[in-house]
Each structure stands twice: as C-alpha cells, then as structure tokens.
Amino acid sequence: TRYGEVENVEFNSDGALGITVYHQNRKGSASSTDLSPQAIARTVQAALDIARYTSPDPCAGVADKELLAFDAPDLDLFHPAEVSPDEAIELAARAEQAALQADKRITNTEGGSFNSHYGVKVFGNSHGMLQGYCSTRHSLSSCVIAEENGDMERDYAYTIGRAMSDLQTPEWVGADCARRTLSRLSPRKLSTMKAPVIFANEVATGLFGHLVGAIAGGSVYRKSTFLLDSLGKQILPDWLTIEEHPHLLKGLASTPFDSEGVRTERRDIIKDGILTQWLLTSYSARKLGLKSTGHAGGIHNWRIAGQGLSFEQMLKEMGTGLVVTELMGQGVSAITGDYSRGAAGFWVENGEIQYPVSEITIAGNLKDMWRNIVTVGNDIETRSNIQCGSVLLPEMKIAGQ
C-alpha cells in the first residue's frame, strides 16, 4: 500500500527441481522450474550429459552416508496464516498510517508491505535418504521519508517470524519506522579522527557475518582467507562464544539438514574466543581431509551472548565516540581482513547521543576489530541468522571531511 491505497497485490506459486549426478568422479548439475515428468526426465539427462564432459575430481561425490539426516526432526517451522488479501492490505496500511501520523515532518511514504511465504523442501539421494519439511515466513514493513530545513531522510522498519503471532503489531512497525527516520534528520559530517565505535545490533550481525566467509571450507582450501592458520587459535576475546543452534524451534535459520542432506548439529563455532572449526561442505571437507559440518547452503542460527549491558549502558561505557547504524559498500578484503566501509549513525558525547552523522568512512582490520571487542550488549537482534547485540570497539579510523 501507499498512502493507504493498494499499489500491488502479488500471488506467486512456483517450484524448482535441482539434480546433481556423479559419474566416475565427474559432476553434472541441471535444474528445471517445469515439474512435469517429461521435463524432469530431460533435466536428469542434461545433468548426465554435463557429467560426461566435466573433469574428474576425486573429492566430488554424494555426502557421506553416516552424516545424512535419515531421521530429520520437526523444528516447528510451518505456521500457515489464514490471511485474506483484504486483511493483508489492512495490515500494510495500518503500519504505513502509524508512521505517517507520528510527526508532521514525515512528508512522504514509500508504503507499507505485508508478505507471507510458504515453502516445501524435499531432498533425496542415492544413499536412500528422502526427507522433507514445510516452512512459513511472514513479514510486515513500512518505509517513510521525513523532511526538515530542506534535508530529506528515509528509513524503514520491519517485523518477521515463522508464525503471525511472532510479529510485532502494525502500530509498532509504523512507530519504529517514524522514530528511525526522524532520528536521521539534519545529519552532520565529522572531521577525520580515531575514536571508539559502537556497531548497533542491526549492523553488528554483519560484523560477525564476515567471519562466515573467512572460515568457509572453500576459502580455506583455496588459501584465500586471512584466517588460514587460525584453527585452534584465539581470534575473539576469551569471554566470547559463538554457538550455532540449527534445531531452534521456529528459528528463522533453522533446518534439520543442509543442502546436501547432511544433518545439522548444535556446535560451538567459537569457544572462549578460540576458532574450533571450519564451515565445511562435503567437497571442501574432502579437500581438507575432514568431514562435512553440515554447512552446504550456509549457517544456522548463530547466537552470541551479550555481557549484560543495555544499549544505554554501552553508550555510557563508550563516553565519546560513534554509533554506526548503517553501512554501505563492500570494502572488506577476504584475503587481508582490511575493512573500509561507508557509514552513517550518531555522534555520542558524555554517554549521550548528540546528533546524527553521515557521509563518513570507518576503517580497520577485522582481525584487530574482533580481538579487541570491549563488550557485546544484551539488545539482541533476533531477525537475523546471526543473533547478537550491539558491539563496542575501542577504536577505529573515521574518515570525514
């Protein structure tokens, strides 16, 4: 909806089949969105044809039988919503209206949006595994524009969950959207300096997200990661542990098995600051002489416990420095760990937010940034596959005007 009027109502129903075959250590893959028997037969034949021409690779092959999820647990991921189109429109309009009515400085809107997704995933292989599960995902969002003294700023807010009962109200979405947008008005620029930095929880998840690529098996066997020799070594403070909970009931990144059928398991990725394992698929595991860790297709509900400080207490602990709420650009090197990204947020003095800032760049090296983390807050961001609170770093380079 936009200004309460319906702009777009979409219904999508689609399916896809992917098939991978191995013939004498040669791999062939093909896919189809046509699920008729004839199309499936053509897809299988296409995969076989491709396998005839690829180079043999001794590490290629189906996942090891003993690692497969023959008894996949029910993770309570399927919560269908009986929401009619009219009810969905009303939810989106209420979220938008709550934002528009919050303040006269909110002058325009990019609308409200409600989405409801049902999915079915089935996996089978020649070891005799055939498992599947259903899942749902519902979300509600709003985005508005505020104006003051010729300056225009936009921001958004959203809520997401497996069940409708897990969502915040449309009024909460609208109020949060308005608060976030208004807080950005009249931003200032900073001079170039070094200062402490707090990554607000919604961007702190990305700070640990860079760890995913750095410890992925593919990066390790290709020797294209700055953490190449870090297994069993301390890369984070000794009070920090990253737990993976793939079987979290109703979890947004929960799954009983990975995209190769390997069962997922509760793991400590980082234990007391020490890197305990790589994230391995069957192929990368064989390249490294190890076993798959069930990470084909990504990670599953990482949890990073806070140290008991609220966001306000973290501001007091920092005293003077920068709070980052938005990051731009892709300036992170997987080879060196060098980190340089555009940022926006707020300047803090005496433990209190003073004014919004924009058009700055923050820089450091991920190895140093991770090792020197001062504290992680208890304001846990739960809408991400990495769940953590805000993160305080002692110092970063800030490039301004």
mmCIF file of C-alpha atoms in Angstrom:
data_model
loop_
_atom_site.group_PDB
_atom_site.id
_atom_site.type_symbol
_atom_site.label_atom_id
_atom_site.label_comp_id
_atom_site.label_asym_id
_atom_site.label_seq_id
_atom_site.Cartn_x
_atom_site.Cartn_y
_atom_site.Cartn_z
ATOM 1 C CA THR A 1 0.000 0.000 0.000
ATOM 2 C CA ARG A 2 0.983 3.643 -0.485
ATOM 3 C CA TYR A 3 -0.997 6.403 1.223
ATOM 4 C CA GLY A 4 -3.475 3.705 2.201
ATOM 5 C CA GLU A 5 -4.151 2.780 -1.422
ATOM 6 C CA VAL A 6 -3.329 -0.646 -2.812
ATOM 7 C CA GLU A 7 -0.341 -0.446 -5.158
ATOM 8 C CA ASN A 8 0.455 -4.093 -5.651
ATOM 9 C CA VAL A 9 -1.055 -7.477 -4.744
ATOM 10 C CA GLU A 10 1.008 -10.478 -5.828
ATOM 11 C CA PHE A 11 0.454 -14.218 -5.628
ATOM 12 C CA ASN A 12 3.360 -16.426 -6.665
ATOM 13 C CA SER A 13 3.309 -20.198 -6.788
ATOM 14 C CA ASP A 14 6.422 -21.771 -8.197
ATOM 15 C CA GLY A 15 8.629 -24.793 -7.785
ATOM 16 C CA ALA A 16 12.026 -25.945 -8.919
ATOM 17 C CA LEU A 17 13.941 -29.178 -9.125
ATOM 18 C CA GLY A 18 17.712 -29.376 -8.976
ATOM 19 C CA ILE A 19 19.566 -32.589 -9.741
ATOM 20 C CA THR A 20 23.249 -33.378 -9.332
ATOM 21 C CA VAL A 21 24.755 -36.594 -10.670
ATOM 22 C CA TYR A 22 28.223 -38.084 -10.202
ATOM 23 C CA HIS A 23 29.694 -40.454 -12.775
ATOM 24 C CA GLN A 24 33.274 -41.682 -12.354
ATOM 25 C CA ASN A 25 34.070 -38.655 -10.152
ATOM 26 C CA ARG A 26 32.634 -36.296 -12.745
ATOM 27 C CA LYS A 27 29.862 -33.957 -11.655
ATOM 28 C CA GLY A 28 26.881 -32.719 -13.636
ATOM 29 C CA SER A 29 24.095 -30.431 -12.394
ATOM 30 C CA ALA A 30 20.886 -29.206 -14.011
ATOM 31 C CA SER A 31 17.637 -27.608 -12.835
ATOM 32 C CA SER A 32 14.083 -27.042 -14.037
ATOM 33 C CA THR A 33 11.077 -24.985 -12.981
ATOM 34 C CA ASP A 34 8.837 -27.273 -15.054
ATOM 35 C CA LEU A 35 7.992 -30.235 -12.821
ATOM 36 C CA SER A 36 6.193 -32.382 -15.397
ATOM 37 C CA PRO A 37 7.516 -35.961 -15.776
ATOM 38 C CA GLN A 38 8.844 -35.157 -19.251
ATOM 39 C CA ALA A 39 10.727 -32.066 -18.023
ATOM 40 C CA ILE A 40 12.192 -33.995 -15.087
ATOM 41 C CA ALA A 41 13.454 -36.696 -17.459
ATOM 42 C CA ARG A 42 15.064 -34.009 -19.655
ATOM 43 C CA THR A 43 16.696 -32.419 -16.591
ATOM 44 C CA VAL A 44 18.182 -35.740 -15.464
ATOM 45 C CA GLN A 45 19.511 -36.343 -18.970
ATOM 46 C CA ALA A 46 21.008 -32.832 -19.083
ATOM 47 C CA ALA A 47 22.854 -33.463 -15.796
ATOM 48 C CA LEU A 48 24.174 -36.782 -17.134
ATOM 49 C CA ASP A 49 25.318 -35.145 -20.369
ATOM 50 C CA ILE A 50 27.174 -32.418 -18.459
ATOM 51 C CA ALA A 51 28.878 -35.039 -16.256
ATOM 52 C CA ARG A 52 30.380 -36.663 -19.341
ATOM 53 C CA TYR A 53 32.346 -33.519 -20.158
ATOM 54 C CA THR A 54 33.488 -32.248 -16.760
ATOM 55 C CA SER A 55 36.916 -33.091 -15.386
ATOM 56 C CA PRO A 56 37.119 -35.957 -12.882
ATOM 57 C CA ASP A 57 37.631 -34.825 -9.287
ATOM 58 C CA PRO A 58 38.351 -37.373 -6.530
ATOM 59 C CA CYS A 59 36.681 -35.093 -3.955
ATOM 60 C CA ALA A 60 33.373 -34.953 -5.848
ATOM 61 C CA GLY A 61 30.514 -37.191 -4.766
ATOM 62 C CA VAL A 62 27.402 -37.659 -2.669
ATOM 63 C CA ALA A 63 27.664 -36.740 1.020
ATOM 64 C CA ASP A 64 28.937 -39.499 3.323
ATOM 65 C CA LYS A 65 26.090 -41.840 4.298
ATOM 66 C CA GLU A 66 26.845 -41.780 8.037
ATOM 67 C CA LEU A 67 26.382 -37.983 8.103
ATOM 68 C CA LEU A 68 22.929 -37.893 6.499
ATOM 69 C CA ALA A 69 19.707 -36.867 8.269
ATOM 70 C CA PHE A 70 17.681 -40.059 7.796
ATOM 71 C CA ASP A 71 15.523 -39.039 10.788
ATOM 72 C CA ALA A 72 15.033 -35.297 10.347
ATOM 73 C CA PRO A 73 13.478 -33.658 13.434
ATOM 74 C CA ASP A 74 10.354 -31.470 13.244
ATOM 75 C CA LEU A 75 11.517 -27.925 14.054
ATOM 76 C CA ASP A 76 8.042 -26.304 14.201
ATOM 77 C CA LEU A 77 8.720 -24.162 11.117
ATOM 78 C CA PHE A 78 5.262 -24.399 9.486
ATOM 79 C CA HIS A 79 2.644 -21.917 10.672
ATOM 80 C CA PRO A 80 0.287 -21.110 7.787
ATOM 81 C CA ALA A 81 -1.683 -17.888 8.200
ATOM 82 C CA GLU A 82 -5.326 -17.556 7.265
ATOM 83 C CA VAL A 83 -4.868 -14.007 5.999
ATOM 84 C CA SER A 84 -7.130 -12.816 3.182
ATOM 85 C CA PRO A 85 -5.891 -10.225 0.662
ATOM 86 C CA ASP A 86 -8.091 -7.598 2.338
ATOM 87 C CA GLU A 87 -6.612 -8.393 5.760
ATOM 88 C CA ALA A 88 -3.076 -8.242 4.351
ATOM 89 C CA ILE A 89 -3.833 -4.849 2.793
ATOM 90 C CA GLU A 90 -5.191 -3.604 6.119
ATOM 91 C CA LEU A 91 -2.042 -4.689 7.991
ATOM 92 C CA ALA A 92 0.216 -2.885 5.495
ATOM 93 C CA ALA A 93 -1.964 0.242 5.537
ATOM 94 C CA ARG A 94 -2.013 0.353 9.357
ATOM 95 C CA ALA A 95 1.788 0.148 9.527
ATOM 96 C CA GLU A 96 2.138 2.938 6.972
ATOM 97 C CA GLN A 97 -0.525 5.098 8.620
ATOM 98 C CA ALA A 98 1.076 4.787 12.055
ATOM 99 C CA ALA A 99 4.335 6.108 10.596
ATOM 100 C CA LEU A 100 2.680 8.965 8.666
ATOM 101 C CA GLN A 101 0.708 10.155 11.699
ATOM 102 C CA ALA A 102 3.684 10.125 14.055
ATOM 103 C CA ASP A 103 5.076 13.562 13.154
ATOM 104 C CA LYS A 104 4.292 16.379 10.718
ATOM 105 C CA ARG A 105 7.909 16.244 9.466
ATOM 106 C CA ILE A 106 7.116 12.905 7.827
ATOM 107 C CA THR A 107 6.105 14.193 4.409
ATOM 108 C CA ASN A 108 6.196 11.199 2.085
ATOM 109 C CA THR A 109 5.958 7.439 2.114
ATOM 110 C CA GLU A 110 7.309 4.519 0.167
ATOM 111 C CA GLY A 111 4.477 2.464 1.599
ATOM 112 C CA GLY A 112 3.702 -0.489 3.794
ATOM 113 C CA SER A 113 4.156 -4.117 2.779
ATOM 114 C CA PHE A 114 2.946 -7.490 4.073
ATOM 115 C CA ASN A 115 4.425 -10.780 2.836
ATOM 116 C CA SER A 116 3.501 -14.375 3.597
ATOM 117 C CA HIS A 117 5.601 -17.239 2.218
ATOM 118 C CA TYR A 118 5.010 -20.991 2.329
ATOM 119 C CA GLY A 119 7.789 -23.350 1.289
ATOM 120 C CA VAL A 120 8.278 -27.096 0.884
ATOM 121 C CA LYS A 121 11.783 -28.556 0.661
ATOM 122 C CA VAL A 122 12.403 -32.197 -0.229
ATOM 123 C CA PHE A 123 15.824 -33.821 -0.541
ATOM 124 C CA GLY A 124 16.759 -37.304 -1.677
ATOM 125 C CA ASN A 125 19.944 -39.080 -2.747
ATOM 126 C CA SER A 126 21.241 -42.480 -3.817
ATOM 127 C CA HIS A 127 22.153 -43.448 -0.239
ATOM 128 C CA GLY A 128 18.422 -43.905 0.328
ATOM 129 C CA MET A 129 17.753 -40.619 2.105
ATOM 130 C CA LEU A 130 14.402 -38.989 1.331
ATOM 131 C CA GLN A 131 13.362 -36.250 3.740
ATOM 132 C CA GLY A 132 11.369 -33.052 3.537
ATOM 133 C CA TYR A 133 9.820 -30.291 5.588
ATOM 134 C CA CYS A 134 7.436 -27.363 5.237
ATOM 135 C CA SER A 135 8.112 -23.841 6.444
ATOM 136 C CA THR A 136 6.455 -20.437 6.574
ATOM 137 C CA ARG A 137 7.729 -16.895 6.885
ATOM 138 C CA HIS A 138 5.584 -13.789 7.417
ATOM 139 C CA SER A 139 6.752 -10.174 7.472
ATOM 140 C CA LEU A 140 5.403 -6.641 7.722
ATOM 141 C CA SER A 141 7.335 -3.469 6.883
ATOM 142 C CA SER A 142 6.991 0.255 6.329
ATOM 143 C CA CYS A 143 9.245 2.941 4.804
ATOM 144 C CA VAL A 144 8.763 6.720 5.010
ATOM 145 C CA ILE A 145 10.555 9.973 4.207
ATOM 146 C CA ALA A 146 10.956 12.889 6.630
ATOM 147 C CA GLU A 147 11.885 16.476 5.768
ATOM 148 C CA GLU A 148 13.327 19.342 7.813
ATOM 149 C CA ASN A 149 15.034 22.538 6.639
ATOM 150 C CA GLY A 150 15.400 21.178 3.118
ATOM 151 C CA ASP A 151 17.010 17.931 4.303
ATOM 152 C CA MET A 152 15.213 14.699 3.401
ATOM 153 C CA GLU A 153 15.909 11.344 5.043
ATOM 154 C CA ARG A 154 14.342 7.913 4.668
ATOM 155 C CA ASP A 155 14.339 4.790 6.806
ATOM 156 C CA TYR A 156 12.289 1.672 7.337
ATOM 157 C CA ALA A 157 11.219 -0.813 9.993
ATOM 158 C CA TYR A 158 10.081 -4.411 9.777
ATOM 159 C CA THR A 159 8.999 -7.444 11.762
ATOM 160 C CA ILE A 160 9.391 -11.067 10.658
ATOM 161 C CA GLY A 161 8.575 -14.514 12.024
ATOM 162 C CA ARG A 162 7.588 -18.095 11.254
ATOM 163 C CA ALA A 163 4.112 -17.518 12.754
ATOM 164 C CA MET A 164 1.819 -14.491 12.574
ATOM 165 C CA SER A 165 1.743 -14.457 16.382
ATOM 166 C CA ASP A 166 5.513 -13.808 16.369
ATOM 167 C CA LEU A 167 5.100 -10.476 14.543
ATOM 168 C CA GLN A 168 5.033 -7.076 16.196
ATOM 169 C CA THR A 169 1.848 -5.050 15.634
ATOM 170 C CA PRO A 170 1.457 -2.773 12.584
ATOM 171 C CA GLU A 171 1.424 0.165 15.003
ATOM 172 C CA TRP A 172 4.815 -0.875 16.403
ATOM 173 C CA VAL A 173 6.232 -1.129 12.865
ATOM 174 C CA GLY A 174 4.918 2.342 11.981
ATOM 175 C CA ALA A 175 6.137 3.951 15.198
ATOM 176 C CA ASP A 176 9.597 2.380 14.878
ATOM 177 C CA CYS A 177 9.779 3.431 11.231
ATOM 178 C CA ALA A 178 8.926 7.033 12.165
ATOM 179 C CA ARG A 179 11.397 7.093 15.070
ATOM 180 C CA ARG A 180 14.241 5.774 12.936
ATOM 181 C CA THR A 181 13.525 8.188 10.081
ATOM 182 C CA LEU A 182 13.162 11.286 12.273
ATOM 183 C CA SER A 183 16.375 10.486 14.156
ATOM 184 C CA ARG A 184 18.351 10.843 10.901
ATOM 185 C CA LEU A 185 17.279 14.427 10.150
ATOM 186 C CA SER A 186 19.889 17.216 9.900
ATOM 187 C CA PRO A 187 22.978 14.979 9.873
ATOM 188 C CA ARG A 188 26.436 16.464 10.294
ATOM 189 C CA LYS A 189 29.816 15.404 8.985
ATOM 190 C CA LEU A 190 32.742 14.505 11.206
ATOM 191 C CA SER A 191 36.355 15.504 10.888
ATOM 192 C CA THR A 192 38.866 12.697 10.323
ATOM 193 C CA MET A 193 39.912 11.059 13.609
ATOM 194 C CA LYS A 194 40.282 7.869 15.603
ATOM 195 C CA ALA A 195 37.506 7.125 18.092
ATOM 196 C CA PRO A 196 35.607 4.305 19.817
ATOM 197 C CA VAL A 197 32.763 2.827 17.758
ATOM 198 C CA ILE A 198 29.562 1.003 18.668
ATOM 199 C CA PHE A 199 28.076 -1.150 15.923
ATOM 200 C CA ALA A 200 24.322 -1.050 16.642
ATOM 201 C CA ASN A 201 22.812 -4.527 16.791
ATOM 202 C CA GLU A 202 21.355 -4.473 13.259
ATOM 203 C CA VAL A 203 24.822 -3.893 11.740
ATOM 204 C CA ALA A 204 26.757 -5.837 14.402
ATOM 205 C CA THR A 205 25.323 -9.024 12.896
ATOM 206 C CA GLY A 206 27.238 -8.181 9.711
ATOM 207 C CA LEU A 207 30.451 -7.693 11.684
ATOM 208 C CA PHE A 208 30.284 -11.382 12.595
ATOM 209 C CA GLY A 209 28.872 -12.209 9.155
ATOM 210 C CA HIS A 210 32.340 -11.541 7.704
ATOM 211 C CA LEU A 211 33.535 -14.475 9.811
ATOM 212 C CA VAL A 212 31.320 -16.849 7.798
ATOM 213 C CA GLY A 213 33.241 -16.361 4.552
ATOM 214 C CA ALA A 214 36.591 -16.269 6.325
ATOM 215 C CA ILE A 215 36.161 -19.740 7.875
ATOM 216 C CA ALA A 216 34.261 -21.363 4.983
ATOM 217 C CA GLY A 217 35.975 -24.512 3.743
ATOM 218 C CA GLY A 218 36.142 -23.202 0.178
ATOM 219 C CA SER A 219 38.163 -20.176 1.287
ATOM 220 C CA VAL A 220 40.440 -22.403 3.359
ATOM 221 C CA TYR A 221 41.348 -24.987 0.704
ATOM 222 C CA ARG A 222 41.843 -22.199 -1.852
ATOM 223 C CA LYS A 223 44.033 -20.406 0.710
ATOM 224 C CA SER A 224 42.051 -17.223 0.115
ATOM 225 C CA THR A 225 41.282 -16.233 3.706
ATOM 226 C CA PHE A 226 43.119 -14.102 6.260
ATOM 227 C CA LEU A 227 42.224 -16.728 8.903
ATOM 228 C CA LEU A 228 44.044 -19.545 7.073
ATOM 229 C CA ASP A 229 46.227 -20.580 10.043
ATOM 230 C CA SER A 230 43.741 -19.678 12.776
ATOM 231 C CA LEU A 231 42.074 -23.019 13.582
ATOM 232 C CA GLY A 232 42.514 -23.706 17.297
ATOM 233 C CA LYS A 233 43.750 -20.154 17.876
ATOM 234 C CA GLN A 234 42.222 -17.189 19.654
ATOM 235 C CA ILE A 235 40.576 -14.736 17.247
ATOM 236 C CA LEU A 236 37.987 -13.172 19.599
ATOM 237 C CA PRO A 237 38.071 -12.157 23.294
ATOM 238 C CA ASP A 238 38.218 -15.110 25.685
ATOM 239 C CA TRP A 239 34.762 -14.277 27.099
ATOM 240 C CA LEU A 240 33.074 -14.577 23.691
ATOM 241 C CA THR A 241 31.481 -17.771 22.354
ATOM 242 C CA ILE A 242 29.528 -18.188 19.106
ATOM 243 C CA GLU A 243 27.009 -21.022 19.335
ATOM 244 C CA GLU A 244 25.144 -22.489 16.370
ATOM 245 C CA HIS A 245 21.594 -23.739 17.028
ATOM 246 C CA PRO A 246 20.216 -25.266 13.808
ATOM 247 C CA HIS A 247 17.360 -27.011 15.648
ATOM 248 C CA LEU A 248 15.984 -23.905 17.373
ATOM 249 C CA LEU A 249 12.194 -24.289 17.242
ATOM 250 C CA LYS A 250 10.613 -21.718 14.882
ATOM 251 C CA GLY A 251 14.098 -20.289 14.198
ATOM 252 C CA LEU A 252 14.407 -18.166 11.065
ATOM 253 C CA ALA A 253 17.565 -20.046 10.017
ATOM 254 C CA SER A 254 16.655 -23.453 11.469
ATOM 255 C CA THR A 255 16.954 -26.540 9.279
ATOM 256 C CA PRO A 256 17.158 -30.285 10.033
ATOM 257 C CA PHE A 257 19.672 -30.858 7.213
ATOM 258 C CA ASP A 258 21.832 -28.822 4.861
ATOM 259 C CA SER A 259 21.506 -28.620 1.080
ATOM 260 C CA GLU A 260 23.398 -31.934 0.711
ATOM 261 C CA GLY A 261 21.211 -33.790 3.212
ATOM 262 C CA VAL A 262 23.864 -33.725 5.957
ATOM 263 C CA ARG A 263 22.249 -33.486 9.388
ATOM 264 C CA THR A 264 22.774 -30.208 11.190
ATOM 265 C CA GLU A 265 24.020 -30.180 14.777
ATOM 266 C CA ARG A 266 24.397 -27.819 17.700
ATOM 267 C CA ARG A 267 28.008 -26.555 17.622
ATOM 268 C CA ASP A 268 30.343 -24.023 19.198
ATOM 269 C CA ILE A 269 31.929 -22.233 16.241
ATOM 270 C CA ILE A 270 33.974 -20.032 18.587
ATOM 271 C CA LYS A 271 34.580 -21.286 22.137
ATOM 272 C CA ASP A 272 36.061 -18.814 24.651
ATOM 273 C CA GLY A 273 37.396 -16.775 21.725
ATOM 274 C CA ILE A 274 39.055 -19.770 20.026
ATOM 275 C CA LEU A 275 38.110 -20.851 16.490
ATOM 276 C CA THR A 276 37.099 -24.502 16.880
ATOM 277 C CA GLN A 277 36.176 -25.493 13.327
ATOM 278 C CA TRP A 278 35.797 -24.605 9.665
ATOM 279 C CA LEU A 279 32.385 -24.454 7.974
ATOM 280 C CA LEU A 280 32.516 -27.429 5.624
ATOM 281 C CA THR A 281 30.529 -28.901 2.760
ATOM 282 C CA SER A 282 31.213 -32.458 1.623
ATOM 283 C CA TYR A 283 33.510 -31.214 -1.129
ATOM 284 C CA SER A 284 35.527 -28.733 0.939
ATOM 285 C CA ALA A 285 35.793 -31.302 3.755
ATOM 286 C CA ARG A 286 37.310 -33.872 1.392
ATOM 287 C CA LYS A 287 39.713 -31.277 0.002
ATOM 288 C CA LEU A 288 40.916 -30.704 3.578
ATOM 289 C CA GLY A 289 40.812 -34.340 4.702
ATOM 290 C CA LEU A 290 37.940 -33.639 7.118
ATOM 291 C CA LYS A 291 34.202 -34.404 7.483
ATOM 292 C CA SER A 292 31.309 -32.156 6.421
ATOM 293 C CA THR A 293 29.950 -29.959 9.217
ATOM 294 C CA GLY A 294 26.526 -29.556 7.567
ATOM 295 C CA HIS A 295 27.161 -26.078 6.169
ATOM 296 C CA ALA A 296 26.283 -26.588 2.499
ATOM 297 C CA GLY A 297 23.937 -23.657 1.917
ATOM 298 C CA GLY A 298 25.033 -21.505 4.843
ATOM 299 C CA ILE A 299 24.899 -21.138 8.609
ATOM 300 C CA HIS A 300 22.057 -21.897 11.004
ATOM 301 C CA ASN A 301 21.124 -19.554 13.893
ATOM 302 C CA TRP A 302 24.400 -18.264 15.302
ATOM 303 C CA ARG A 303 23.976 -16.907 18.832
ATOM 304 C CA ILE A 304 26.393 -14.540 20.518
ATOM 305 C CA ALA A 305 25.558 -13.928 24.168
ATOM 306 C CA GLY A 306 25.644 -10.378 25.499
ATOM 307 C CA GLN A 307 27.524 -9.339 28.618
ATOM 308 C CA GLY A 308 24.523 -7.852 30.375
ATOM 309 C CA LEU A 309 24.823 -4.213 29.284
ATOM 310 C CA SER A 310 21.875 -2.386 27.741
ATOM 311 C CA PHE A 311 22.464 -0.117 24.735
ATOM 312 C CA GLU A 312 22.223 2.944 27.027
ATOM 313 C CA GLN A 313 24.837 1.458 29.378
ATOM 314 C CA MET A 314 27.110 0.820 26.387
ATOM 315 C CA LEU A 315 26.835 4.500 25.427
ATOM 316 C CA LYS A 316 27.929 5.434 28.952
ATOM 317 C CA GLU A 317 30.811 2.937 28.780
ATOM 318 C CA MET A 318 31.968 4.434 25.466
ATOM 319 C CA GLY A 319 31.645 8.018 26.682
ATOM 320 C CA THR A 320 32.557 9.784 23.450
ATOM 321 C CA GLY A 321 32.528 8.139 20.029
ATOM 322 C CA LEU A 322 30.485 6.952 17.074
ATOM 323 C CA VAL A 323 27.392 4.745 16.897
ATOM 324 C CA VAL A 324 27.081 3.110 13.472
ATOM 325 C CA THR A 325 23.537 2.241 12.371
ATOM 326 C CA GLU A 326 24.063 1.883 8.625
ATOM 327 C CA LEU A 327 26.889 0.550 6.456
ATOM 328 C CA MET A 328 27.425 0.973 2.720
ATOM 329 C CA GLY A 329 29.739 -0.576 0.153
ATOM 330 C CA GLN A 330 31.656 -3.832 0.009
ATOM 331 C CA GLY A 331 35.082 -2.646 1.168
ATOM 332 C CA VAL A 332 36.175 -5.778 3.015
ATOM 333 C CA SER A 333 39.113 -7.893 1.818
ATOM 334 C CA ALA A 334 38.732 -11.648 2.307
ATOM 335 C CA ILE A 335 42.487 -12.022 1.781
ATOM 336 C CA THR A 336 43.813 -9.470 4.284
ATOM 337 C CA GLY A 337 40.832 -8.694 6.519
ATOM 338 C CA ASP A 338 41.172 -4.977 5.752
ATOM 339 C CA TYR A 339 37.855 -3.249 6.434
ATOM 340 C CA SER A 340 36.712 0.075 4.985
ATOM 341 C CA ARG A 341 33.038 0.942 4.542
ATOM 342 C CA GLY A 342 30.811 3.965 4.220
ATOM 343 C CA ALA A 343 28.776 4.575 7.362
ATOM 344 C CA ALA A 344 26.050 6.654 8.977
ATOM 345 C CA GLY A 345 24.895 6.849 12.573
ATOM 346 C CA PHE A 346 25.188 9.143 15.595
ATOM 347 C CA TRP A 347 27.887 11.044 17.457
ATOM 348 C CA VAL A 348 27.984 10.458 21.208
ATOM 349 C CA GLU A 349 29.450 12.663 23.960
ATOM 350 C CA ASN A 350 29.356 12.024 27.709
ATOM 351 C CA GLY A 351 27.423 8.833 27.076
ATOM 352 C CA GLU A 352 24.551 10.540 25.258
ATOM 353 C CA ILE A 353 23.648 10.776 21.567
ATOM 354 C CA GLN A 354 24.259 14.334 20.330
ATOM 355 C CA TYR A 355 23.380 14.365 16.617
ATOM 356 C CA PRO A 356 23.150 12.154 13.512
ATOM 357 C CA VAL A 357 26.177 11.849 11.219
ATOM 358 C CA SER A 358 26.513 10.743 7.606
ATOM 359 C CA GLU A 359 28.979 10.628 4.712
ATOM 360 C CA ILE A 360 31.797 9.099 6.744
ATOM 361 C CA THR A 361 34.024 6.063 6.253
ATOM 362 C CA ILE A 362 35.170 3.730 9.023
ATOM 363 C CA ALA A 363 38.290 1.596 8.631
ATOM 364 C CA GLY A 364 40.270 -1.072 10.457
ATOM 365 C CA ASN A 365 41.276 -4.719 10.125
ATOM 366 C CA LEU A 366 38.823 -7.462 11.058
ATOM 367 C CA LYS A 367 41.454 -9.437 12.991
ATOM 368 C CA ASP A 368 42.092 -6.437 15.256
ATOM 369 C CA MET A 369 38.424 -5.455 15.412
ATOM 370 C CA TRP A 370 37.302 -8.916 16.531
ATOM 371 C CA ARG A 371 40.143 -9.452 19.003
ATOM 372 C CA ASN A 372 39.643 -6.061 20.644
ATOM 373 C CA ILE A 373 35.857 -6.164 21.156
ATOM 374 C CA VAL A 374 35.182 -4.482 24.510
ATOM 375 C CA THR A 375 31.651 -5.761 25.078
ATOM 376 C CA VAL A 376 28.534 -7.136 23.379
ATOM 377 C CA GLY A 377 25.194 -5.722 24.534
ATOM 378 C CA ASN A 378 22.090 -7.595 25.603
ATOM 379 C CA ASP A 379 19.945 -5.819 22.961
ATOM 380 C CA ILE A 380 19.906 -8.988 20.849
ATOM 381 C CA GLU A 381 18.852 -8.652 17.192
ATOM 382 C CA THR A 382 16.685 -11.741 16.621
ATOM 383 C CA ARG A 383 15.612 -11.140 12.990
ATOM 384 C CA SER A 384 18.921 -12.333 11.528
ATOM 385 C CA ASN A 385 20.599 -15.726 11.094
ATOM 386 C CA ILE A 386 23.294 -14.223 13.351
ATOM 387 C CA GLN A 387 21.759 -13.134 16.654
ATOM 388 C CA CYS A 388 23.789 -10.665 18.682
ATOM 389 C CA GLY A 389 23.583 -7.327 20.448
ATOM 390 C CA SER A 390 25.424 -4.081 19.804
ATOM 391 C CA VAL A 391 29.232 -4.324 19.748
ATOM 392 C CA LEU A 392 31.677 -1.803 21.266
ATOM 393 C CA LEU A 393 35.135 -1.455 19.708
ATOM 394 C CA PRO A 394 37.855 0.592 21.447
ATOM 395 C CA GLU A 395 38.985 2.476 18.332
ATOM 396 C CA MET A 396 38.546 2.739 14.585
ATOM 397 C CA LYS A 397 39.732 5.189 11.952
ATOM 398 C CA ILE A 398 36.940 7.554 10.952
ATOM 399 C CA ALA A 399 37.383 9.471 7.701
ATOM 400 C CA GLY A 400 35.180 12.535 7.398
ATOM 401 C CA GLN A 401 35.564 15.928 5.791
#
